[in-house]
Amino acid sequence: MSDSGEVTFKDLNLIDDLVKNCERLGYKQPTEIQQQSIPYSLQSRDIIGLAQTGSGKTAAFALPVIQLLYDNPSPYFCCVLAPTRELAFQISEQFEALGSNIGLRTATIVGGMDMMTQSIALSKKPHIIVATPGRLQDHLENTKGFSLRNIKFLIMDEADRLLDMDFGPIIDKLLKILPKERTTMLFSATMTTKVAKLQRASLSNPVKVEVSDKYQTVSTLLQHYLFFPFKLKDSYLVYLANEVAGHSMIIFTRTVVDAQRISIILRNLGFPAIPLHGQLSQSSRLGALNKFKAGGRNILVATDVASRGLDIPSVDYVVNYDTPSNSKDYIHRVGRTARAGRSGKAITFVTQYDVELLQRIEKATNVKMDEFPHDKQAIPLLIERVNEASRLAAVEMRESQQKKRKGRFSAKDDMDMDDDVANLPKTVSNNGKGKSKKQKKF
């Protein structure tokens, strides 16, 4: 232990290169899930890990896998399954960052990207494959020479979401073709009946590591609500955006249409907003995420595609434009802020139709929310401008739909993203190229 009595990454028997990388990335000390799971992972034990969002689960499995790979280098060493494309890219980025000075090679295999480019990346025999289940199955069935029969580690991240998204049958197929002699780690925020069934089917004598309740938000998160009539919803959002201008904010909507519409309204009023939802092209989705992470836009308007797993270091506010219909969705949305010990604020919009939903969330999280302080007299002054911006947004969306039908729709029309493809994560383009000559290679 350190002089202060706190557990360090060195105390977890990680090699010096990994300890230095943790320090370089700003990981001051291991989180609870990392402290409990890494020692078992280094023994190649099967693990079922339950931890709240933002608790450091990715590093909890990436660090021991990289160390064991360092001791026994081999291609296709580990496969990580993730429920969304964005999370898959993020996991790859974290593997690359943690293994940056030891020649780690990764491949990110997700839908919405070119199959041939991915096949070439797989032919280079990466150490780590991070994939969404459907696209991984496509490659196993159609890419010549690719198999996972020698895989040593299988990791299923956000397992409850994997199963909620009906990946269960595909995962069952994958489990049948993977070698029995492997280490399996299953990480989830909640222990549902589906996750318990998957655990029994895929893990052998697992160690259970649990560091949170089923419904829990972190203590550094301040949670508020705003109550108003439904017809004033957009005006209240613009008021709030103006009040917290200069801070980073994720606004969650229930539908794709609202995510697109609100981002246009905010842009029409001079706010740097960008949408993220499942109907955008994959390059546009990654571009939106990168632009928000880099600070090029400080307002991200998203559906629940952004509510799970994504680690965006400095999100000051999470705004629930639509009150989540269940507590689990609320937990994951507000988990985008107040991560890794930082503070953050969550504000939930509540209309006359949402009071019961708010009460359910408060009961499940055991948190009584306070009303967010605001000036009610300022709202009427905004209504006319907001209505006009809304009208212009409707016209813009209608024109975009017409272009789509005529086949002339591009990512630039989509969301003013003409320069975003150039900002894709390095996991898309280099697949392990461009390493320093000083690096030790596997």
mmCIF file of C-alpha atoms in Angstrom, residues 27-356:
data_model
loop_
_atom_site.group_PDB
_atom_site.id
_atom_site.type_symbol
_atom_site.label_atom_id
_atom_site.label_comp_id
_atom_site.label_asym_id
_atom_site.label_seq_id
_atom_site.Cartn_x
_atom_site.Cartn_y
_atom_site.Cartn_z
ATOM 1 C CA TYR A 27 -5.830 6.912 -12.870
ATOM 2 C CA LYS A 28 -4.716 7.875 -9.379
ATOM 3 C CA GLN A 29 -5.769 4.690 -7.610
ATOM 4 C CA PRO A 30 -7.846 1.630 -8.490
ATOM 5 C CA THR A 31 -11.615 1.824 -8.096
ATOM 6 C CA GLU A 32 -13.439 -0.693 -5.954
ATOM 7 C CA ILE A 33 -14.380 -2.965 -8.864
ATOM 8 C CA GLN A 34 -10.746 -2.886 -10.042
ATOM 9 C CA GLN A 35 -9.390 -3.698 -6.578
ATOM 10 C CA GLN A 36 -11.710 -6.663 -6.187
ATOM 11 C CA SER A 37 -11.599 -8.155 -9.695
ATOM 12 C CA ILE A 38 -8.034 -7.646 -11.001
ATOM 13 C CA PRO A 39 -6.336 -10.127 -8.583
ATOM 14 C CA TYR A 40 -8.807 -12.877 -9.628
ATOM 15 C CA SER A 41 -8.460 -11.968 -13.308
ATOM 16 C CA LEU A 42 -4.677 -12.311 -13.092
ATOM 17 C CA GLN A 43 -5.325 -15.880 -11.899
ATOM 18 C CA SER A 44 -7.495 -16.441 -15.030
ATOM 19 C CA ARG A 45 -10.602 -16.973 -12.893
ATOM 20 C CA ASP A 46 -14.073 -16.579 -14.391
ATOM 21 C CA ILE A 47 -15.722 -13.446 -13.009
ATOM 22 C CA ILE A 48 -19.214 -12.023 -12.749
ATOM 23 C CA GLY A 49 -18.754 -8.327 -11.968
ATOM 24 C CA LEU A 50 -21.612 -6.085 -10.869
ATOM 25 C CA ALA A 51 -20.852 -2.387 -10.569
ATOM 26 C CA GLN A 52 -22.594 0.907 -11.152
ATOM 27 C CA THR A 53 -21.943 2.843 -14.327
ATOM 28 C CA GLY A 54 -18.800 4.978 -14.225
ATOM 29 C CA SER A 55 -17.029 2.672 -11.788
ATOM 30 C CA GLY A 56 -14.068 1.761 -14.002
ATOM 31 C CA LYS A 57 -15.231 -1.612 -15.321
ATOM 32 C CA THR A 58 -13.315 -1.348 -18.616
ATOM 33 C CA ALA A 59 -9.924 -0.973 -16.948
ATOM 34 C CA ALA A 60 -10.944 -3.732 -14.504
ATOM 35 C CA PHE A 61 -10.852 -6.266 -17.337
ATOM 36 C CA ALA A 62 -8.415 -4.557 -19.741
ATOM 37 C CA LEU A 63 -5.470 -4.302 -17.323
ATOM 38 C CA PRO A 64 -5.237 -8.004 -16.363
ATOM 39 C CA VAL A 65 -5.858 -9.142 -19.957
ATOM 40 C CA ILE A 66 -3.013 -6.953 -21.229
ATOM 41 C CA GLN A 67 -0.685 -8.231 -18.496
ATOM 42 C CA LEU A 68 -1.476 -11.882 -19.208
ATOM 43 C CA LEU A 69 -1.037 -11.220 -22.922
ATOM 44 C CA TYR A 70 2.332 -9.626 -22.166
ATOM 45 C CA ASP A 71 3.404 -12.861 -20.461
ATOM 46 C CA ASN A 72 2.020 -15.087 -23.218
ATOM 47 C CA PRO A 73 1.696 -13.157 -26.509
ATOM 48 C CA SER A 74 -0.643 -14.661 -29.083
ATOM 49 C CA PRO A 75 -3.095 -13.422 -31.740
ATOM 50 C CA TYR A 76 -6.834 -13.420 -31.064
ATOM 51 C CA PHE A 77 -6.038 -13.560 -27.346
ATOM 52 C CA CYS A 78 -9.210 -11.839 -26.153
ATOM 53 C CA CYS A 79 -12.647 -11.012 -27.532
ATOM 54 C CA VAL A 80 -14.811 -8.336 -25.917
ATOM 55 C CA LEU A 81 -18.524 -8.149 -26.749
ATOM 56 C CA ALA A 82 -20.263 -4.774 -26.373
ATOM 57 C CA PRO A 83 -23.914 -3.824 -26.960
ATOM 58 C CA THR A 84 -23.307 -0.638 -28.989
ATOM 59 C CA ARG A 85 -20.853 0.471 -31.629
ATOM 60 C CA GLU A 86 -19.852 3.576 -29.666
ATOM 61 C CA LEU A 87 -19.021 1.522 -26.583
ATOM 62 C CA ALA A 88 -17.002 -0.924 -28.709
ATOM 63 C CA PHE A 89 -14.833 1.896 -30.075
ATOM 64 C CA GLN A 90 -14.394 3.322 -26.596
ATOM 65 C CA ILE A 91 -13.274 -0.038 -25.186
ATOM 66 C CA SER A 92 -10.764 -0.384 -28.046
ATOM 67 C CA GLU A 93 -9.415 3.083 -27.346
ATOM 68 C CA GLN A 94 -8.940 2.218 -23.673
ATOM 69 C CA PHE A 95 -7.142 -1.044 -24.506
ATOM 70 C CA GLU A 96 -4.841 0.856 -26.869
ATOM 71 C CA ALA A 97 -4.164 3.582 -24.307
ATOM 72 C CA LEU A 98 -3.373 1.110 -21.524
ATOM 73 C CA GLY A 99 -1.205 -1.032 -23.830
ATOM 74 C CA SER A 100 0.325 1.857 -25.754
ATOM 75 C CA ASN A 101 3.976 1.140 -24.929
ATOM 76 C CA ILE A 102 3.893 -2.628 -25.385
ATOM 77 C CA GLY A 103 2.751 -2.959 -28.986
ATOM 78 C CA LEU A 104 -0.850 -4.007 -28.391
ATOM 79 C CA ARG A 105 -2.885 -4.580 -31.574
ATOM 80 C CA THR A 106 -6.674 -4.209 -31.537
ATOM 81 C CA ALA A 107 -9.470 -4.529 -34.092
ATOM 82 C CA THR A 108 -12.925 -3.009 -33.703
ATOM 83 C CA ILE A 109 -15.612 -5.060 -35.456
ATOM 84 C CA VAL A 110 -19.018 -3.360 -35.553
ATOM 85 C CA GLY A 111 -21.924 -2.911 -37.918
ATOM 86 C CA GLY A 112 -22.238 0.128 -40.152
ATOM 87 C CA MET A 113 -18.588 -0.110 -41.275
ATOM 88 C CA ASP A 114 -16.986 -1.738 -44.320
ATOM 89 C CA MET A 115 -16.735 -5.554 -43.994
ATOM 90 C CA MET A 116 -13.674 -5.793 -46.255
ATOM 91 C CA THR A 117 -11.707 -3.235 -44.239
ATOM 92 C CA GLN A 118 -12.549 -5.190 -41.090
ATOM 93 C CA SER A 119 -11.526 -8.479 -42.751
ATOM 94 C CA ILE A 120 -8.123 -6.979 -43.554
ATOM 95 C CA ALA A 121 -7.778 -5.828 -39.933
ATOM 96 C CA LEU A 122 -8.609 -9.365 -38.734
ATOM 97 C CA SER A 123 -6.082 -10.881 -41.149
ATOM 98 C CA LYS A 124 -3.359 -8.926 -39.322
ATOM 99 C CA LYS A 125 -4.050 -11.126 -36.301
ATOM 100 C CA PRO A 126 -4.839 -8.544 -33.606
ATOM 101 C CA HIS A 127 -4.412 -9.461 -29.968
ATOM 102 C CA ILE A 128 -7.732 -7.920 -28.906
ATOM 103 C CA ILE A 129 -11.021 -7.975 -30.829
ATOM 104 C CA VAL A 130 -13.790 -5.687 -29.609
ATOM 105 C CA ALA A 131 -17.070 -6.372 -31.354
ATOM 106 C CA THR A 132 -20.810 -6.096 -31.422
ATOM 107 C CA PRO A 133 -22.257 -9.641 -31.524
ATOM 108 C CA GLY A 134 -24.024 -9.457 -34.884
ATOM 109 C CA ARG A 135 -21.032 -8.240 -36.883
ATOM 110 C CA LEU A 136 -18.692 -10.700 -35.140
ATOM 111 C CA GLN A 137 -20.989 -13.534 -36.177
ATOM 112 C CA ASP A 138 -20.950 -12.222 -39.778
ATOM 113 C CA HIS A 139 -17.142 -12.431 -39.863
ATOM 114 C CA LEU A 140 -17.002 -15.850 -38.244
ATOM 115 C CA GLU A 141 -19.365 -17.148 -40.934
ATOM 116 C CA ASN A 142 -18.021 -15.258 -43.963
ATOM 117 C CA THR A 143 -14.403 -14.146 -43.446
ATOM 118 C CA LYS A 144 -12.013 -16.780 -44.724
ATOM 119 C CA GLY A 145 -9.318 -17.857 -42.285
ATOM 120 C CA PHE A 146 -10.838 -16.103 -39.271
ATOM 121 C CA SER A 147 -11.819 -18.087 -36.201
ATOM 122 C CA LEU A 148 -11.726 -17.776 -32.434
ATOM 123 C CA ARG A 149 -10.829 -21.382 -31.665
ATOM 124 C CA ASN A 150 -7.641 -20.311 -29.857
ATOM 125 C CA ILE A 151 -9.165 -17.475 -27.844
ATOM 126 C CA LYS A 152 -8.060 -17.301 -24.207
ATOM 127 C CA PHE A 153 -10.476 -14.638 -22.852
ATOM 128 C CA LEU A 154 -14.118 -13.813 -23.566
ATOM 129 C CA ILE A 155 -15.481 -10.652 -21.972
ATOM 130 C CA MET A 156 -19.114 -9.552 -22.134
ATOM 131 C CA ASP A 157 -19.455 -5.911 -21.137
ATOM 132 C CA GLU A 158 -22.813 -4.348 -20.202
ATOM 133 C CA ALA A 159 -24.281 -7.864 -20.277
ATOM 134 C CA ASP A 160 -27.754 -6.750 -19.217
ATOM 135 C CA ARG A 161 -27.902 -4.381 -22.187
ATOM 136 C CA LEU A 162 -26.566 -7.073 -24.544
ATOM 137 C CA LEU A 163 -29.502 -9.246 -23.558
ATOM 138 C CA ASP A 164 -32.049 -6.412 -23.503
ATOM 139 C CA MET A 165 -31.125 -5.741 -27.137
ATOM 140 C CA ASP A 166 -31.998 -9.341 -28.082
ATOM 141 C CA PHE A 167 -28.418 -10.447 -28.749
ATOM 142 C CA GLY A 168 -29.139 -13.572 -26.670
ATOM 143 C CA PRO A 169 -29.535 -16.022 -29.608
ATOM 144 C CA ILE A 170 -26.335 -14.748 -31.289
ATOM 145 C CA ILE A 171 -24.383 -15.035 -28.024
ATOM 146 C CA ASP A 172 -25.687 -18.602 -27.617
ATOM 147 C CA LYS A 173 -24.286 -19.447 -31.080
ATOM 148 C CA LEU A 174 -20.946 -17.820 -30.269
ATOM 149 C CA LEU A 175 -20.630 -19.754 -26.997
ATOM 150 C CA LYS A 176 -21.072 -23.039 -28.891
ATOM 151 C CA ILE A 177 -18.127 -22.395 -31.223
ATOM 152 C CA LEU A 178 -15.719 -20.873 -28.686
ATOM 153 C CA PRO A 179 -13.250 -23.197 -26.923
ATOM 154 C CA LYS A 180 -14.349 -24.530 -23.551
ATOM 155 C CA GLU A 181 -10.880 -23.908 -22.138
ATOM 156 C CA ARG A 182 -11.103 -20.137 -21.818
ATOM 157 C CA THR A 183 -11.550 -17.493 -19.140
ATOM 158 C CA THR A 184 -14.883 -15.691 -19.233
ATOM 159 C CA MET A 185 -15.707 -12.378 -17.581
ATOM 160 C CA LEU A 186 -19.214 -10.993 -17.488
ATOM 161 C CA PHE A 187 -19.707 -7.389 -16.379
ATOM 162 C CA SER A 188 -23.084 -5.797 -15.819
ATOM 163 C CA ALA A 189 -24.656 -2.879 -13.988
ATOM 164 C CA THR A 190 -27.642 -4.974 -12.928
ATOM 165 C CA MET A 191 -28.233 -8.661 -12.215
ATOM 166 C CA THR A 192 -31.330 -9.538 -14.216
ATOM 167 C CA THR A 193 -32.749 -13.026 -14.656
ATOM 168 C CA LYS A 194 -31.363 -13.059 -18.209
ATOM 169 C CA VAL A 195 -27.866 -12.193 -16.938
ATOM 170 C CA ALA A 196 -28.103 -14.951 -14.310
ATOM 171 C CA LYS A 197 -29.048 -17.442 -17.032
ATOM 172 C CA LEU A 198 -26.136 -16.296 -19.221
ATOM 173 C CA GLN A 199 -23.791 -16.606 -16.240
ATOM 174 C CA ARG A 200 -24.817 -20.231 -15.688
ATOM 175 C CA ALA A 201 -24.379 -21.028 -19.377
ATOM 176 C CA SER A 202 -21.009 -19.369 -19.957
ATOM 177 C CA LEU A 203 -19.016 -19.206 -16.704
ATOM 178 C CA SER A 204 -17.255 -21.964 -14.795
ATOM 179 C CA ASN A 205 -17.050 -21.651 -11.003
ATOM 180 C CA PRO A 206 -17.042 -17.845 -11.201
ATOM 181 C CA VAL A 207 -15.995 -15.349 -8.562
ATOM 182 C CA LYS A 208 -18.789 -12.842 -7.958
ATOM 183 C CA VAL A 209 -17.635 -9.267 -7.431
ATOM 184 C CA GLU A 210 -20.361 -6.817 -6.485
ATOM 185 C CA VAL A 211 -19.704 -3.242 -5.465
ATOM 186 C CA SER A 212 -23.093 -1.557 -5.794
ATOM 187 C CA ASP A 213 -26.802 -1.921 -5.234
ATOM 188 C CA LYS A 214 -29.093 -2.617 -8.156
ATOM 189 C CA TYR A 215 -30.298 0.992 -8.181
ATOM 190 C CA GLN A 216 -27.735 3.488 -7.034
ATOM 191 C CA THR A 217 -26.384 6.839 -8.106
ATOM 192 C CA VAL A 218 -23.020 8.176 -6.993
ATOM 193 C CA SER A 219 -22.811 10.549 -4.026
ATOM 194 C CA THR A 220 -21.103 13.278 -6.088
ATOM 195 C CA LEU A 221 -24.175 13.621 -8.350
ATOM 196 C CA LEU A 222 -26.611 16.444 -7.566
ATOM 197 C CA GLN A 223 -30.105 15.522 -8.793
ATOM 198 C CA HIS A 224 -32.824 18.040 -9.592
ATOM 199 C CA TYR A 225 -36.109 18.332 -11.440
ATOM 200 C CA LEU A 226 -37.899 21.126 -13.294
ATOM 201 C CA PHE A 227 -41.716 21.091 -13.211
ATOM 202 C CA PHE A 228 -43.723 22.971 -15.854
ATOM 203 C CA PRO A 229 -46.633 22.556 -18.316
ATOM 204 C CA PHE A 230 -45.929 20.261 -21.276
ATOM 205 C CA LYS A 231 -46.380 23.066 -23.828
ATOM 206 C CA LEU A 232 -43.408 24.973 -22.355
ATOM 207 C CA LYS A 233 -40.941 22.094 -22.635
ATOM 208 C CA ASP A 234 -38.796 23.558 -25.432
ATOM 209 C CA SER A 235 -38.789 27.021 -23.839
ATOM 210 C CA TYR A 236 -37.557 25.600 -20.539
ATOM 211 C CA LEU A 237 -34.800 23.697 -22.375
ATOM 212 C CA VAL A 238 -33.600 26.872 -24.110
ATOM 213 C CA TYR A 239 -33.748 28.745 -20.787
ATOM 214 C CA LEU A 240 -31.622 26.050 -19.152
ATOM 215 C CA ALA A 241 -29.126 25.956 -22.038
ATOM 216 C CA ASN A 242 -28.731 29.708 -21.650
ATOM 217 C CA GLU A 243 -28.314 29.500 -17.868
ATOM 218 C CA VAL A 244 -25.528 26.911 -18.044
ATOM 219 C CA ALA A 245 -23.923 28.204 -21.265
ATOM 220 C CA GLY A 246 -20.267 27.268 -21.495
ATOM 221 C CA HIS A 247 -20.725 24.008 -19.590
ATOM 222 C CA SER A 248 -20.887 20.612 -21.279
ATOM 223 C CA MET A 249 -24.323 19.011 -21.387
ATOM 224 C CA ILE A 250 -25.949 15.813 -22.634
ATOM 225 C CA ILE A 251 -29.686 16.122 -23.322
ATOM 226 C CA PHE A 252 -31.496 12.766 -23.463
ATOM 227 C CA THR A 253 -34.648 12.358 -25.528
ATOM 228 C CA ARG A 254 -36.969 9.386 -25.931
ATOM 229 C CA THR A 255 -37.139 9.516 -29.744
ATOM 230 C CA VAL A 256 -34.818 10.021 -32.700
ATOM 231 C CA VAL A 257 -37.102 12.753 -34.064
ATOM 232 C CA ASP A 258 -36.827 14.801 -30.880
ATOM 233 C CA ALA A 259 -33.038 14.372 -30.740
ATOM 234 C CA GLN A 260 -32.721 15.725 -34.285
ATOM 235 C CA ARG A 261 -35.353 18.444 -33.798
ATOM 236 C CA ILE A 262 -33.935 19.779 -30.518
ATOM 237 C CA SER A 263 -30.368 19.899 -31.849
ATOM 238 C CA ILE A 264 -31.587 22.009 -34.794
ATOM 239 C CA ILE A 265 -33.634 24.313 -32.531
ATOM 240 C CA LEU A 266 -30.623 24.908 -30.300
ATOM 241 C CA ARG A 267 -28.317 25.515 -33.282
ATOM 242 C CA ASN A 268 -30.841 27.987 -34.748
ATOM 243 C CA LEU A 269 -30.647 29.887 -31.464
ATOM 244 C CA GLY A 270 -26.842 29.949 -31.420
ATOM 245 C CA PHE A 271 -26.087 27.009 -29.113
ATOM 246 C CA PRO A 272 -23.333 24.546 -30.183
ATOM 247 C CA ALA A 273 -25.471 21.391 -30.241
ATOM 248 C CA ILE A 274 -24.997 18.128 -32.124
ATOM 249 C CA PRO A 275 -27.260 15.031 -32.303
ATOM 250 C CA LEU A 276 -26.404 11.389 -31.640
ATOM 251 C CA HIS A 277 -28.912 8.656 -32.439
ATOM 252 C CA GLY A 278 -29.228 5.277 -34.114
ATOM 253 C CA GLN A 279 -30.452 6.553 -37.491
ATOM 254 C CA LEU A 280 -27.233 8.435 -38.224
ATOM 255 C CA SER A 281 -24.507 6.759 -40.260
ATOM 256 C CA GLN A 282 -21.777 5.150 -38.166
ATOM 257 C CA SER A 283 -19.184 7.739 -39.231
ATOM 258 C CA SER A 284 -21.597 10.532 -38.234
ATOM 259 C CA ARG A 285 -22.262 8.904 -34.849
ATOM 260 C CA LEU A 286 -18.544 8.591 -34.122
ATOM 261 C CA GLY A 287 -17.922 12.083 -35.443
ATOM 262 C CA ALA A 288 -20.592 13.548 -33.158
ATOM 263 C CA LEU A 289 -19.127 11.763 -30.158
ATOM 264 C CA ASN A 290 -15.580 12.874 -30.975
ATOM 265 C CA LYS A 291 -16.600 16.473 -31.553
ATOM 266 C CA PHE A 292 -18.384 16.533 -28.181
ATOM 267 C CA LYS A 293 -15.455 14.870 -26.383
ATOM 268 C CA ALA A 294 -13.009 17.342 -27.930
ATOM 269 C CA GLY A 295 -15.154 20.341 -26.983
ATOM 270 C CA GLY A 296 -16.013 21.308 -30.560
ATOM 271 C CA ARG A 297 -19.648 21.106 -29.462
ATOM 272 C CA ASN A 298 -20.587 21.287 -25.794
ATOM 273 C CA ILE A 299 -24.205 20.139 -26.124
ATOM 274 C CA LEU A 300 -24.933 16.565 -27.199
ATOM 275 C CA VAL A 301 -28.590 15.727 -27.871
ATOM 276 C CA ALA A 302 -28.913 11.958 -27.724
ATOM 277 C CA THR A 303 -31.237 9.016 -27.494
ATOM 278 C CA ASP A 304 -30.405 6.163 -25.129
ATOM 279 C CA VAL A 305 -27.738 4.986 -27.585
ATOM 280 C CA ALA A 306 -25.452 7.252 -25.501
ATOM 281 C CA SER A 307 -26.712 6.235 -22.065
ATOM 282 C CA ARG A 308 -24.567 3.128 -21.514
ATOM 283 C CA GLY A 309 -20.876 2.800 -20.883
ATOM 284 C CA LEU A 310 -19.614 5.857 -22.727
ATOM 285 C CA ASP A 311 -16.894 7.589 -20.751
ATOM 286 C CA ILE A 312 -16.849 11.279 -21.618
ATOM 287 C CA PRO A 313 -14.591 12.732 -18.930
ATOM 288 C CA SER A 314 -16.110 16.174 -18.420
ATOM 289 C CA VAL A 315 -19.894 16.215 -18.661
ATOM 290 C CA ASP A 316 -21.181 18.917 -16.330
ATOM 291 C CA TYR A 317 -24.928 18.391 -16.815
ATOM 292 C CA VAL A 318 -27.220 15.569 -17.863
ATOM 293 C CA VAL A 319 -30.705 16.744 -18.809
ATOM 294 C CA ASN A 320 -33.583 14.305 -19.138
ATOM 295 C CA TYR A 321 -35.756 16.132 -21.680
ATOM 296 C CA ASP A 322 -38.102 13.168 -21.401
ATOM 297 C CA THR A 323 -38.517 11.610 -17.963
ATOM 298 C CA PRO A 324 -37.191 8.020 -18.262
ATOM 299 C CA SER A 325 -39.974 5.444 -18.098
ATOM 300 C CA ASN A 326 -37.980 3.176 -15.764
ATOM 301 C CA SER A 327 -35.396 3.679 -13.056
ATOM 302 C CA LYS A 328 -32.695 1.613 -14.762
ATOM 303 C CA ASP A 329 -32.671 3.968 -17.757
ATOM 304 C CA TYR A 330 -32.454 6.926 -15.376
ATOM 305 C CA ILE A 331 -29.441 5.416 -13.598
ATOM 306 C CA HIS A 332 -27.554 4.927 -16.843
ATOM 307 C CA ARG A 333 -28.406 8.326 -18.269
ATOM 308 C CA VAL A 334 -27.306 10.296 -15.203
ATOM 309 C CA GLY A 335 -24.232 8.066 -14.983
ATOM 310 C CA ARG A 336 -22.759 10.036 -17.894
ATOM 311 C CA THR A 337 -21.837 12.768 -15.396
ATOM 312 C CA ALA A 338 -20.188 12.656 -11.944
ATOM 313 C CA ARG A 339 -17.844 9.893 -13.110
ATOM 314 C CA ALA A 340 -14.684 8.654 -11.369
ATOM 315 C CA GLY A 341 -15.149 10.825 -8.289
ATOM 316 C CA ARG A 342 -16.007 14.044 -10.142
ATOM 317 C CA SER A 343 -19.136 16.041 -9.378
ATOM 318 C CA GLY A 344 -22.020 16.621 -11.794
ATOM 319 C CA LYS A 345 -25.661 17.640 -12.021
ATOM 320 C CA ALA A 346 -28.692 15.832 -13.426
ATOM 321 C CA ILE A 347 -31.878 17.737 -14.226
ATOM 322 C CA THR A 348 -35.084 15.887 -15.139
ATOM 323 C CA PHE A 349 -37.913 17.662 -16.956
ATOM 324 C CA VAL A 350 -41.281 16.835 -15.387
ATOM 325 C CA THR A 351 -44.606 17.846 -16.930
ATOM 326 C CA GLN A 352 -48.089 17.161 -15.651
ATOM 327 C CA TYR A 353 -47.850 13.742 -17.320
ATOM 328 C CA ASP A 354 -44.584 12.675 -15.647
ATOM 329 C CA VAL A 355 -45.153 13.129 -11.901
ATOM 330 C CA GLU A 356 -45.675 9.427 -11.221
#
